[in-house]
Amino acid sequence: MAEQSKKWVLMVTAQTPTNIAVIKYWGKRDENLILAINDSISVTLDPAHLCTTTTVAVSPAFDQDRMWLNGKEMSLAGGRYQNCLREIRARASDVEDEKKGIKITKNDWQNLHVHIASYNNFPTAAGLASSAAGFACLVFSLAKLMNVQEDNGRLSAIARQGSGSACRSLFGGFVKWVMGKEENGSDSIAVPLVDEKHWDELVIIIAVVSSRQKETSSTSGMRETVETSALIEHRAREIVPKRIIQMEEAIQKRDFPTFAQLTCSDSNQFHAVCMDTSPPIFYMNDTSHRVIGCVEKWNRSEGTPQVAYTFDAGPNAVLIARNRKAATLMLQRLLFHFPPNSDTDLNSYVIGDKSILKDAG
Ligand code: ADP
Ligand code: DP6
Ligand code: CO
């Protein structure tokens, strides 16, 4: 490579959807490796609506690693970015582009620098899992660029070191992040439960209550919870393990009433441990609470759940409707209760056409 011209640039672009947990990850047992205190399960969203697009480029002309997020340069100094870059570089292999006359060996990758440009087509750091789509896409695109020969399960363990929730975005459908037992995190990976075709009548509606950046990031929020909440240990040890088993069964059987009950309860319990944190963390706001009331009331009046709700670390609602008819009726209700241009206007409704989509890339 040394004797080649400094003019070439090699680029790869990838697109990765976000995922929303139906059994939440909240709390780490290892902050550096990002190892969770409980298993979690999520659904991967339709990348047509909520996704990250990342282009990674390498050139001998680059003298340092640099990254731009949504057009603004940001520092790569944080341990998370460095951990992902290091893990991918350690697995790089030879790359040859005959047309461009480029040959990069495994060793060259250790000295070459990358430029990364990433865009989220949805609000960043607003509780719609931008860190999940973001780090999954970063790891996936770097792995492609550096010709890393590892499957998505192994890549998920690297994405996890960027943001825990990111490991689940390497697969489509319903995905489980197994917390693992090993101290080095080698068994803390994402495993696909069922693919996107398994339960394709589900429709996901995202009601954006606020696209503003949240005050408490997920990382610091869960750290404070682990340090101060008396409830979190009970949740992680006693409640979640049972829910994981029940949720896996509900997904396998496409049992919507059980799925909805578990999803709503787990979201509510996650927000309860946030409130049990000192000082308390409030991710939901009055509008979020009104959305919950609206869904609960409708589900009760129908006699069986039509829609499940879940809220991540932010005020925005993710509504999972049992089918297209339920989604349409839900939207009508939302438009009635939260009319556009009113004080509580939910400024956008994003509807997943095919709610659950394919594997990353
Ligand atoms: P969210 O609820 O959106 O996941 P978090 O607090 O978990 O919020 O994480 C937000 C952080 O994730 C951002 O401040 C940024 O550091 C990182 N992030 C978001 N999008 C990307 C991206 N596309 N590429 C790399 N990092 C990203
Ligand atoms: C509420 O994965 O964003 O969305 O690992 O510190 O980056 P870090 O946190 P992050 O936390 C996600 C929390 C959650 C629930 C979930 O996605 O499981
Ligand atoms: Co996040």
Tab-separated table of C-alpha atoms and ligand atoms in Angstrom:
chain	number	residue	atom	x	y	z
A	1	MET	CA	0.000	0.000	0.000
A	2	ALA	CA	2.834	2.342	0.896
A	3	GLU	CA	3.870	2.968	-2.701
A	4	GLN	CA	0.320	3.653	-3.903
A	5	SER	CA	-0.929	7.176	-4.542
A	6	LYS	CA	-2.500	9.004	-1.600
A	7	LYS	CA	-5.439	10.002	-3.790
A	8	TRP	CA	-7.731	7.011	-3.458
A	9	VAL	CA	-10.739	6.799	-1.157
A	10	LEU	CA	-12.673	3.609	-0.487
A	11	MET	CA	-16.223	3.998	0.817
A	12	VAL	CA	-19.053	1.859	2.136
A	13	THR	CA	-22.593	2.988	2.987
A	14	ALA	CA	-25.013	1.010	5.141
A	15	GLN	CA	-28.480	1.581	6.520
A	16	THR	CA	-29.670	0.129	9.806
A	17	PRO	CA	-33.096	0.306	11.434
A	18	THR	CA	-33.709	1.132	15.049
A	19	ASN	CA	-35.310	-1.285	17.491
A	20	ILE	CA	-37.715	-0.776	20.352
A	21	ALA	CA	-37.554	-3.004	23.402
A	22	VAL	CA	-40.733	-4.736	24.574
A	23	ILE	CA	-38.828	-6.123	27.588
A	24	LYS	CA	-36.444	-3.343	28.523
A	25	TYR	CA	-32.721	-3.289	29.180
A	26	TRP	CA	-32.043	-0.880	32.044
A	27	GLY	CA	-28.888	-1.281	34.107
A	28	LYS	CA	-25.332	-2.458	33.535
A	29	ARG	CA	-23.097	-4.820	35.475
A	30	ASP	CA	-20.042	-3.662	33.464
A	31	GLU	CA	-19.930	-0.058	32.237
A	32	ASN	CA	-16.966	-0.426	29.906
A	33	LEU	CA	-17.939	-3.644	28.120
A	34	ILE	CA	-21.642	-2.706	28.377
A	35	LEU	CA	-22.981	-5.857	29.993
A	36	ALA	CA	-26.618	-5.772	31.102
A	37	ILE	CA	-28.187	-6.872	34.376
A	38	ASN	CA	-31.054	-8.589	32.537
A	39	ASP	CA	-31.968	-10.070	29.166
A	40	SER	CA	-34.120	-7.918	26.873
A	41	ILE	CA	-36.333	-8.442	23.820
A	42	SER	CA	-37.034	-5.941	21.053
A	43	VAL	CA	-38.709	-5.537	17.714
A	44	THR	CA	-36.726	-4.125	14.819
A	45	LEU	CA	-38.532	-1.324	13.006
A	46	ASP	CA	-39.029	-0.614	9.347
A	47	PRO	CA	-35.887	1.190	8.099
A	48	ALA	CA	-38.043	3.147	5.671
A	49	HIS	CA	-39.253	5.143	8.674
A	50	LEU	CA	-36.647	5.160	11.440
A	51	CYS	CA	-33.084	4.398	10.439
A	52	THR	CA	-29.479	5.482	10.429
A	53	THR	CA	-27.468	5.799	7.244
A	54	THR	CA	-23.715	5.746	7.712
A	55	THR	CA	-20.928	6.141	5.186
A	56	VAL	CA	-17.439	5.120	6.211
A	57	ALA	CA	-14.442	6.041	4.113
A	58	VAL	CA	-10.766	5.165	4.251
A	59	SER	CA	-7.889	6.908	2.495
A	60	PRO	CA	-4.143	7.197	3.038
A	61	ALA	CA	-4.773	10.960	2.876
A	62	PHE	CA	-6.703	10.907	6.185
A	63	ASP	CA	-4.454	11.708	9.129
A	64	GLN	CA	-6.928	10.929	11.928
A	65	ASP	CA	-10.246	9.168	12.569
A	66	ARG	CA	-13.113	11.681	12.330
A	67	MET	CA	-16.888	11.502	12.591
A	68	TRP	CA	-19.825	13.707	11.633
A	69	LEU	CA	-23.264	13.061	13.126
A	70	ASN	CA	-26.186	14.682	11.313
A	71	GLY	CA	-23.711	16.983	9.543
A	72	LYS	CA	-21.899	18.164	12.659
A	73	GLU	CA	-18.417	16.987	13.566
A	74	MET	CA	-18.286	15.191	16.896
A	75	SER	CA	-15.511	13.802	19.014
A	76	LEU	CA	-14.571	10.134	18.730
A	77	ALA	CA	-12.700	10.365	22.019
A	78	GLY	CA	-15.316	8.522	24.099
A	79	GLY	CA	-14.468	4.943	25.042
A	80	ARG	CA	-17.455	3.569	23.143
A	81	TYR	CA	-16.360	4.748	19.707
A	82	GLN	CA	-12.764	3.726	20.397
A	83	ASN	CA	-13.861	0.275	21.582
A	84	CYS	CA	-15.894	-0.320	18.414
A	85	LEU	CA	-13.112	0.916	16.134
A	86	ARG	CA	-10.509	-1.197	17.940
A	87	GLU	CA	-12.607	-4.378	17.852
A	88	ILE	CA	-13.367	-3.999	14.143
A	89	ARG	CA	-9.751	-3.163	13.237
A	90	ALA	CA	-8.591	-6.251	15.133
A	91	ARG	CA	-10.741	-8.383	12.821
A	92	ALA	CA	-9.986	-6.611	9.529
A	93	SER	CA	-8.800	-8.645	6.576
A	94	ASP	CA	-7.262	-7.978	3.156
A	95	VAL	CA	-9.223	-5.835	0.713
A	96	GLU	CA	-8.499	-5.556	-2.982
A	97	ASP	CA	-10.195	-3.286	-5.510
A	98	GLU	CA	-8.639	-4.150	-8.846
A	99	LYS	CA	-10.489	-1.438	-10.780
A	100	LYS	CA	-9.140	1.279	-8.516
A	101	GLY	CA	-5.795	-0.454	-8.107
A	102	ILE	CA	-6.172	-0.554	-4.329
A	103	LYS	CA	-4.736	-3.271	-2.161
A	104	ILE	CA	-5.046	-3.047	1.631
A	105	THR	CA	-3.600	-5.774	3.815
A	106	LYS	CA	-4.753	-6.840	7.253
A	107	ASN	CA	-1.834	-4.937	8.787
A	108	ASP	CA	-2.450	-1.747	6.775
A	109	TRP	CA	-5.810	-1.303	8.534
A	110	GLN	CA	-4.043	-0.688	11.839
A	111	ASN	CA	-2.469	2.507	10.461
A	112	LEU	CA	-5.171	3.764	8.112
A	113	HIS	CA	-7.687	6.310	9.379
A	114	VAL	CA	-11.410	6.433	8.699
A	115	HIS	CA	-13.924	9.212	8.192
A	116	ILE	CA	-17.489	8.468	9.274
A	117	ALA	CA	-20.602	10.409	8.260
A	118	SER	CA	-23.856	9.335	9.873
A	119	TYR	CA	-27.445	10.578	9.575
A	120	ASN	CA	-30.477	9.625	11.603
A	121	ASN	CA	-33.777	10.198	9.774
A	122	PHE	CA	-35.510	10.613	13.162
A	123	PRO	CA	-34.833	12.597	16.362
A	124	THR	CA	-31.438	11.899	17.959
A	125	ALA	CA	-31.245	11.284	21.739
A	126	ALA	CA	-35.017	11.722	22.137
A	127	GLY	CA	-35.919	8.230	23.309
A	128	LEU	CA	-36.398	6.607	19.919
A	129	ALA	CA	-33.240	4.507	20.202
A	130	SER	CA	-30.894	6.546	18.005
A	131	SER	CA	-27.921	5.001	19.808
A	132	ALA	CA	-29.204	1.559	18.768
A	133	ALA	CA	-29.486	2.280	15.050
A	134	GLY	CA	-26.382	4.508	15.204
A	135	PHE	CA	-23.894	2.066	16.689
A	136	ALA	CA	-25.320	-0.940	14.835
A	137	CYS	CA	-24.828	0.947	11.575
A	138	LEU	CA	-21.355	2.142	12.554
A	139	VAL	CA	-20.160	-1.374	13.340
A	140	PHE	CA	-21.885	-2.915	10.325
A	141	SER	CA	-20.463	-0.389	7.848
A	142	LEU	CA	-16.938	-0.529	9.316
A	143	ALA	CA	-17.068	-4.334	9.218
A	144	LYS	CA	-18.009	-4.216	5.519
A	145	LEU	CA	-15.288	-1.673	4.733
A	146	MET	CA	-12.595	-3.681	6.517
A	147	ASN	CA	-13.846	-7.013	5.173
A	148	VAL	CA	-14.499	-8.480	8.620
A	149	GLN	CA	-15.463	-12.144	8.251
A	150	GLU	CA	-17.815	-12.503	11.199
A	151	ASP	CA	-21.541	-13.216	11.402
A	152	ASN	CA	-24.107	-10.715	12.721
A	153	GLY	CA	-24.102	-12.437	16.137
A	154	ARG	CA	-20.379	-11.718	16.597
A	155	LEU	CA	-20.840	-8.204	15.215
A	156	SER	CA	-23.674	-7.683	17.725
A	157	ALA	CA	-21.161	-8.153	20.571
A	158	ILE	CA	-19.106	-5.303	19.111
A	159	ALA	CA	-22.132	-3.027	18.525
A	160	ARG	CA	-23.083	-3.722	22.160
A	161	GLN	CA	-19.863	-2.007	23.240
A	162	GLY	CA	-21.093	1.148	21.476
A	163	SER	CA	-24.574	1.106	23.008
A	164	GLY	CA	-26.239	-1.889	24.638
A	165	SER	CA	-29.464	-1.612	22.653
A	166	ALA	CA	-27.451	-1.503	19.390
A	167	CYS	CA	-26.668	-5.231	19.496
A	168	ARG	CA	-30.339	-5.986	18.779
A	169	SER	CA	-30.437	-3.877	15.589
A	170	LEU	CA	-28.192	-6.311	13.708
A	171	PHE	CA	-31.202	-8.561	13.111
A	172	GLY	CA	-34.755	-8.056	11.862
A	173	GLY	CA	-37.930	-9.378	13.482
A	174	PHE	CA	-38.007	-10.000	17.224
A	175	VAL	CA	-34.574	-10.155	18.801
A	176	LYS	CA	-33.281	-11.140	22.232
A	177	TRP	CA	-30.146	-9.722	23.830
A	178	VAL	CA	-28.816	-12.499	26.028
A	179	MET	CA	-27.050	-10.844	28.958
A	180	GLY	CA	-24.530	-13.704	29.178
A	181	LYS	CA	-22.385	-14.896	32.049
A	182	GLU	CA	-18.801	-14.407	30.876
A	183	GLU	CA	-16.802	-11.572	32.390
A	184	ASN	CA	-15.332	-10.650	29.012
A	185	GLY	CA	-18.798	-10.377	27.462
A	186	SER	CA	-18.177	-12.993	24.774
A	187	ASP	CA	-21.619	-14.582	25.354
A	188	SER	CA	-23.483	-11.268	25.669
A	189	ILE	CA	-24.893	-11.182	22.155
A	190	ALA	CA	-28.112	-10.676	20.210
A	191	VAL	CA	-30.006	-13.702	18.905
A	192	PRO	CA	-32.897	-13.516	16.438
A	193	LEU	CA	-36.080	-15.086	17.866
A	194	VAL	CA	-38.362	-14.935	14.823
A	195	ASP	CA	-37.881	-13.134	11.538
A	196	GLU	CA	-39.955	-10.234	10.220
A	197	LYS	CA	-42.380	-12.538	8.368
A	198	HIS	CA	-43.400	-14.471	11.469
A	199	TRP	CA	-45.921	-11.902	12.783
A	200	ASP	CA	-46.429	-9.591	9.846
A	201	GLU	CA	-49.942	-8.433	10.724
A	202	LEU	CA	-48.514	-6.253	13.509
A	203	VAL	CA	-48.386	-2.544	12.664
A	204	ILE	CA	-46.225	-0.091	14.571
A	205	ILE	CA	-47.176	3.545	15.067
A	206	ILE	CA	-44.660	6.021	16.450
A	207	ALA	CA	-46.300	9.078	17.975
A	208	VAL	CA	-43.656	11.757	18.370
A	209	VAL	CA	-44.587	13.696	21.505
A	210	SER	CA	-41.334	15.664	21.531
A	211	SER	CA	-38.263	15.492	19.322
A	212	ARG	CA	-36.188	17.488	21.806
A	213	GLN	CA	-33.052	15.931	23.228
A	214	LYS	CA	-33.739	14.324	26.595
A	215	GLU	CA	-32.191	15.774	29.741
A	216	THR	CA	-30.875	12.477	31.094
A	217	SER	CA	-29.159	10.181	28.597
A	218	SER	CA	-29.955	6.473	28.826
A	219	THR	CA	-26.401	5.791	29.929
A	220	SER	CA	-26.423	8.113	32.925
A	221	GLY	CA	-30.079	7.409	33.732
A	222	MET	CA	-29.523	3.674	34.115
A	223	ARG	CA	-26.304	4.241	36.065
A	224	GLU	CA	-28.197	6.386	38.576
A	225	THR	CA	-30.975	3.793	38.806
A	226	VAL	CA	-28.535	0.959	39.546
A	227	GLU	CA	-26.825	3.101	42.175
A	228	THR	CA	-29.927	4.356	43.962
A	229	SER	CA	-33.102	2.367	43.207
A	230	ALA	CA	-34.249	-0.244	45.688
A	231	LEU	CA	-36.584	-1.748	43.099
A	232	ILE	CA	-34.165	-2.352	40.237
A	233	GLU	CA	-32.603	-5.482	41.669
A	234	HIS	CA	-36.006	-7.070	42.209
A	235	ARG	CA	-36.948	-6.195	38.642
A	236	ALA	CA	-33.746	-7.598	37.129
A	237	ARG	CA	-33.589	-10.775	39.228
A	238	GLU	CA	-37.191	-11.739	39.839
A	239	ILE	CA	-39.460	-10.074	37.297
A	240	VAL	CA	-37.632	-9.885	33.986
A	241	PRO	CA	-36.424	-13.521	33.777
A	242	LYS	CA	-40.057	-14.709	34.030
A	243	ARG	CA	-41.265	-12.101	31.568
A	244	ILE	CA	-38.605	-13.089	29.038
A	245	ILE	CA	-39.895	-16.676	29.002
A	246	GLN	CA	-43.524	-15.541	28.740
A	247	MET	CA	-42.708	-13.011	26.027
A	248	GLU	CA	-40.809	-15.539	23.906
A	249	GLU	CA	-43.792	-17.868	24.103
A	250	ALA	CA	-46.282	-15.096	23.260
A	251	ILE	CA	-44.213	-14.140	20.207
A	252	GLN	CA	-43.885	-17.744	19.033
A	253	LYS	CA	-47.657	-18.258	19.360
A	254	ARG	CA	-48.570	-14.774	18.080
A	255	ASP	CA	-50.594	-14.401	21.265
A	256	PHE	CA	-51.431	-10.693	21.122
A	257	PRO	CA	-53.260	-10.327	24.468
A	258	THR	CA	-50.274	-11.778	26.394
A	259	PHE	CA	-47.815	-9.839	24.234
A	260	ALA	CA	-49.672	-6.569	24.882
A	261	GLN	CA	-50.023	-7.174	28.603
A	262	LEU	CA	-46.296	-7.931	28.989
A	263	THR	CA	-45.192	-5.040	26.773
A	264	CYS	CA	-47.297	-2.424	28.578
A	265	SER	CA	-46.399	-3.752	32.040
A	266	ASP	CA	-42.709	-3.800	31.262
A	267	SER	CA	-42.753	-0.249	29.916
A	268	ASN	CA	-44.617	0.918	33.012
A	269	GLN	CA	-42.217	-0.905	35.333
A	270	PHE	CA	-39.206	0.560	33.565
A	271	HIS	CA	-40.631	4.066	34.134
A	272	ALA	CA	-41.422	3.104	37.729
A	273	VAL	CA	-37.765	2.241	38.435
A	274	CYS	CA	-36.806	5.540	36.809
A	275	MET	CA	-39.079	7.293	39.275
A	276	ASP	CA	-37.605	5.173	42.074
A	277	THR	CA	-34.185	6.611	41.195
A	278	SER	CA	-32.748	9.389	43.340
A	279	PRO	CA	-33.182	12.073	42.135
A	280	PRO	CA	-36.166	10.688	40.186
A	281	ILE	CA	-36.010	10.555	36.395
A	282	PHE	CA	-39.129	11.459	34.427
A	283	TYR	CA	-38.880	10.422	30.808
A	284	MET	CA	-42.603	10.521	30.058
A	285	ASN	CA	-44.647	13.729	30.190
A	286	ASP	CA	-48.354	14.565	30.517
A	287	THR	CA	-48.981	13.867	26.842
A	288	SER	CA	-47.337	10.433	27.177
A	289	HIS	CA	-49.599	9.689	30.140
A	290	ARG	CA	-52.644	10.756	28.156
A	291	VAL	CA	-51.628	8.424	25.307
A	292	ILE	CA	-51.444	5.555	27.820
A	293	GLY	CA	-54.895	6.472	29.136
A	294	CYS	CA	-56.308	6.556	25.626
A	295	VAL	CA	-54.923	3.092	24.742
A	296	GLU	CA	-55.904	1.519	28.078
A	297	LYS	CA	-59.457	2.836	27.776
A	298	TRP	CA	-59.893	1.598	24.234
A	299	ASN	CA	-58.409	-1.832	25.007
A	300	ARG	CA	-60.779	-2.204	27.943
A	301	SER	CA	-63.818	-1.192	25.929
A	302	GLU	CA	-62.964	-3.745	23.216
A	303	GLY	CA	-62.682	-6.524	25.802
A	304	THR	CA	-59.336	-7.656	24.382
A	305	PRO	CA	-56.160	-5.635	23.681
A	306	GLN	CA	-56.012	-3.995	20.257
A	307	VAL	CA	-52.836	-1.996	20.817
A	308	ALA	CA	-49.754	-2.301	23.067
A	309	TYR	CA	-47.803	0.775	24.112
A	310	THR	CA	-44.193	1.125	25.100
A	311	PHE	CA	-42.062	4.176	25.913
A	312	ASP	CA	-38.268	4.164	25.901
A	313	ALA	CA	-36.143	6.707	27.747
A	314	GLY	CA	-38.139	9.644	26.380
A	315	PRO	CA	-41.740	10.852	26.055
A	316	ASN	CA	-42.449	9.373	22.602
A	317	ALA	CA	-44.998	6.596	22.237
A	318	VAL	CA	-44.428	3.395	20.309
A	319	LEU	CA	-47.773	1.736	19.681
A	320	ILE	CA	-47.969	-1.813	18.378
A	321	ALA	CA	-51.350	-2.608	16.871
A	322	ARG	CA	-52.552	-6.180	16.459
A	323	ASN	CA	-53.438	-5.577	12.809
A	324	ARG	CA	-54.032	-2.887	10.207
A	325	LYS	CA	-57.636	-2.317	11.248
A	326	ALA	CA	-56.629	-1.729	14.881
A	327	ALA	CA	-53.859	0.632	13.714
A	328	THR	CA	-56.332	2.685	11.651
A	329	LEU	CA	-58.782	2.937	14.538
A	330	MET	CA	-55.931	3.863	16.894
A	331	LEU	CA	-54.807	6.624	14.575
A	332	GLN	CA	-58.342	7.989	14.371
A	333	ARG	CA	-58.473	8.091	18.162
A	334	LEU	CA	-55.101	9.794	18.400
A	335	LEU	CA	-56.145	12.421	15.860
A	336	PHE	CA	-59.346	13.028	17.812
A	337	HIS	CA	-57.655	13.322	21.224
A	338	PHE	CA	-54.513	15.104	20.006
A	339	PRO	CA	-55.702	17.247	17.083
A	340	PRO	CA	-52.988	18.610	14.779
A	341	ASN	CA	-51.878	22.169	15.641
A	342	SER	CA	-53.304	21.968	19.143
A	343	ASP	CA	-51.254	22.283	22.344
A	344	THR	CA	-50.805	18.552	22.541
A	345	ASP	CA	-50.265	17.982	18.848
A	346	LEU	CA	-48.344	14.747	18.396
A	347	ASN	CA	-46.300	16.324	15.654
A	348	SER	CA	-45.952	13.216	13.599
A	349	TYR	CA	-47.308	9.753	13.325
A	350	VAL	CA	-45.036	7.327	11.608
A	351	ILE	CA	-46.717	4.148	10.568
A	352	GLY	CA	-44.733	1.065	9.764
A	353	ASP	CA	-46.209	-0.403	6.623
A	354	LYS	CA	-44.459	-3.674	7.039
A	355	SER	CA	-43.848	-3.135	10.702
A	356	ILE	CA	-40.881	-5.391	11.091
A	357	LEU	CA	-38.173	-5.472	8.527
A	358	LYS	CA	-35.194	-7.391	7.315
A	359	ASP	CA	-31.716	-7.880	8.698
A	360	ALA	CA	-29.348	-4.935	8.828
A	361	GLY	CA	-27.668	-4.011	5.606
B	1	ADP	P1	-31.570	7.408	22.298
B	1	ADP	O1	-32.794	7.267	23.134
B	1	ADP	O2	-31.822	8.232	21.079
B	1	ADP	O3	-30.917	6.100	22.000
B	1	ADP	P2	-29.247	7.771	24.010
B	1	ADP	O4	-29.086	8.691	25.168
B	1	ADP	O5	-29.282	6.327	24.298
B	1	ADP	O6	-30.546	8.244	23.222
B	1	ADP	O7	-28.064	7.960	22.985
B	1	ADP	C1	-27.861	9.130	22.241
B	1	ADP	C2	-26.407	9.155	21.792
B	1	ADP	O8	-26.159	8.091	20.851
B	1	ADP	C3	-26.044	10.401	21.017
B	1	ADP	O9	-25.757	11.469	21.884
B	1	ADP	C4	-24.810	9.915	20.263
B	1	ADP	O10	-23.680	9.914	21.102
B	1	ADP	C5	-25.152	8.471	19.946
B	1	ADP	N1	-25.667	8.363	18.576
B	1	ADP	C6	-26.906	8.684	18.133
B	1	ADP	N2	-27.003	8.501	16.805
B	1	ADP	C7	-25.799	8.045	16.394
B	1	ADP	C8	-25.260	7.670	15.120
B	1	ADP	N3	-25.998	7.718	14.011
B	1	ADP	N4	-23.985	7.261	15.064
B	1	ADP	C9	-23.227	7.178	16.173
B	1	ADP	N5	-23.655	7.526	17.402
B	1	ADP	C10	-24.931	7.957	17.521
B	2	DP6	C1	-34.888	2.338	27.607
B	2	DP6	O1	-28.729	1.180	24.838
B	2	DP6	O2	-29.322	3.623	24.876
B	2	DP6	O3	-34.102	2.094	25.395
B	2	DP6	O4	-26.055	1.021	26.575
B	2	DP6	O5	-25.800	3.152	27.814
B	2	DP6	O6	-25.928	3.171	25.318
B	2	DP6	P1	-26.354	2.484	26.593
B	2	DP6	O7	-27.915	2.676	26.694
B	2	DP6	P2	-29.054	2.387	25.625
B	2	DP6	O8	-30.286	2.082	26.609
B	2	DP6	C2	-31.519	1.694	26.118
B	2	DP6	C3	-32.551	1.727	27.182
B	2	DP6	C4	-33.969	1.568	26.685
B	2	DP6	C5	-34.415	0.114	26.735
B	2	DP6	C6	-33.888	-0.814	25.666
B	2	DP6	O9	-33.622	-0.385	24.535
B	2	DP6	O10	-33.810	-2.018	25.957
B	3	CO	CO	-30.125	4.731	23.357
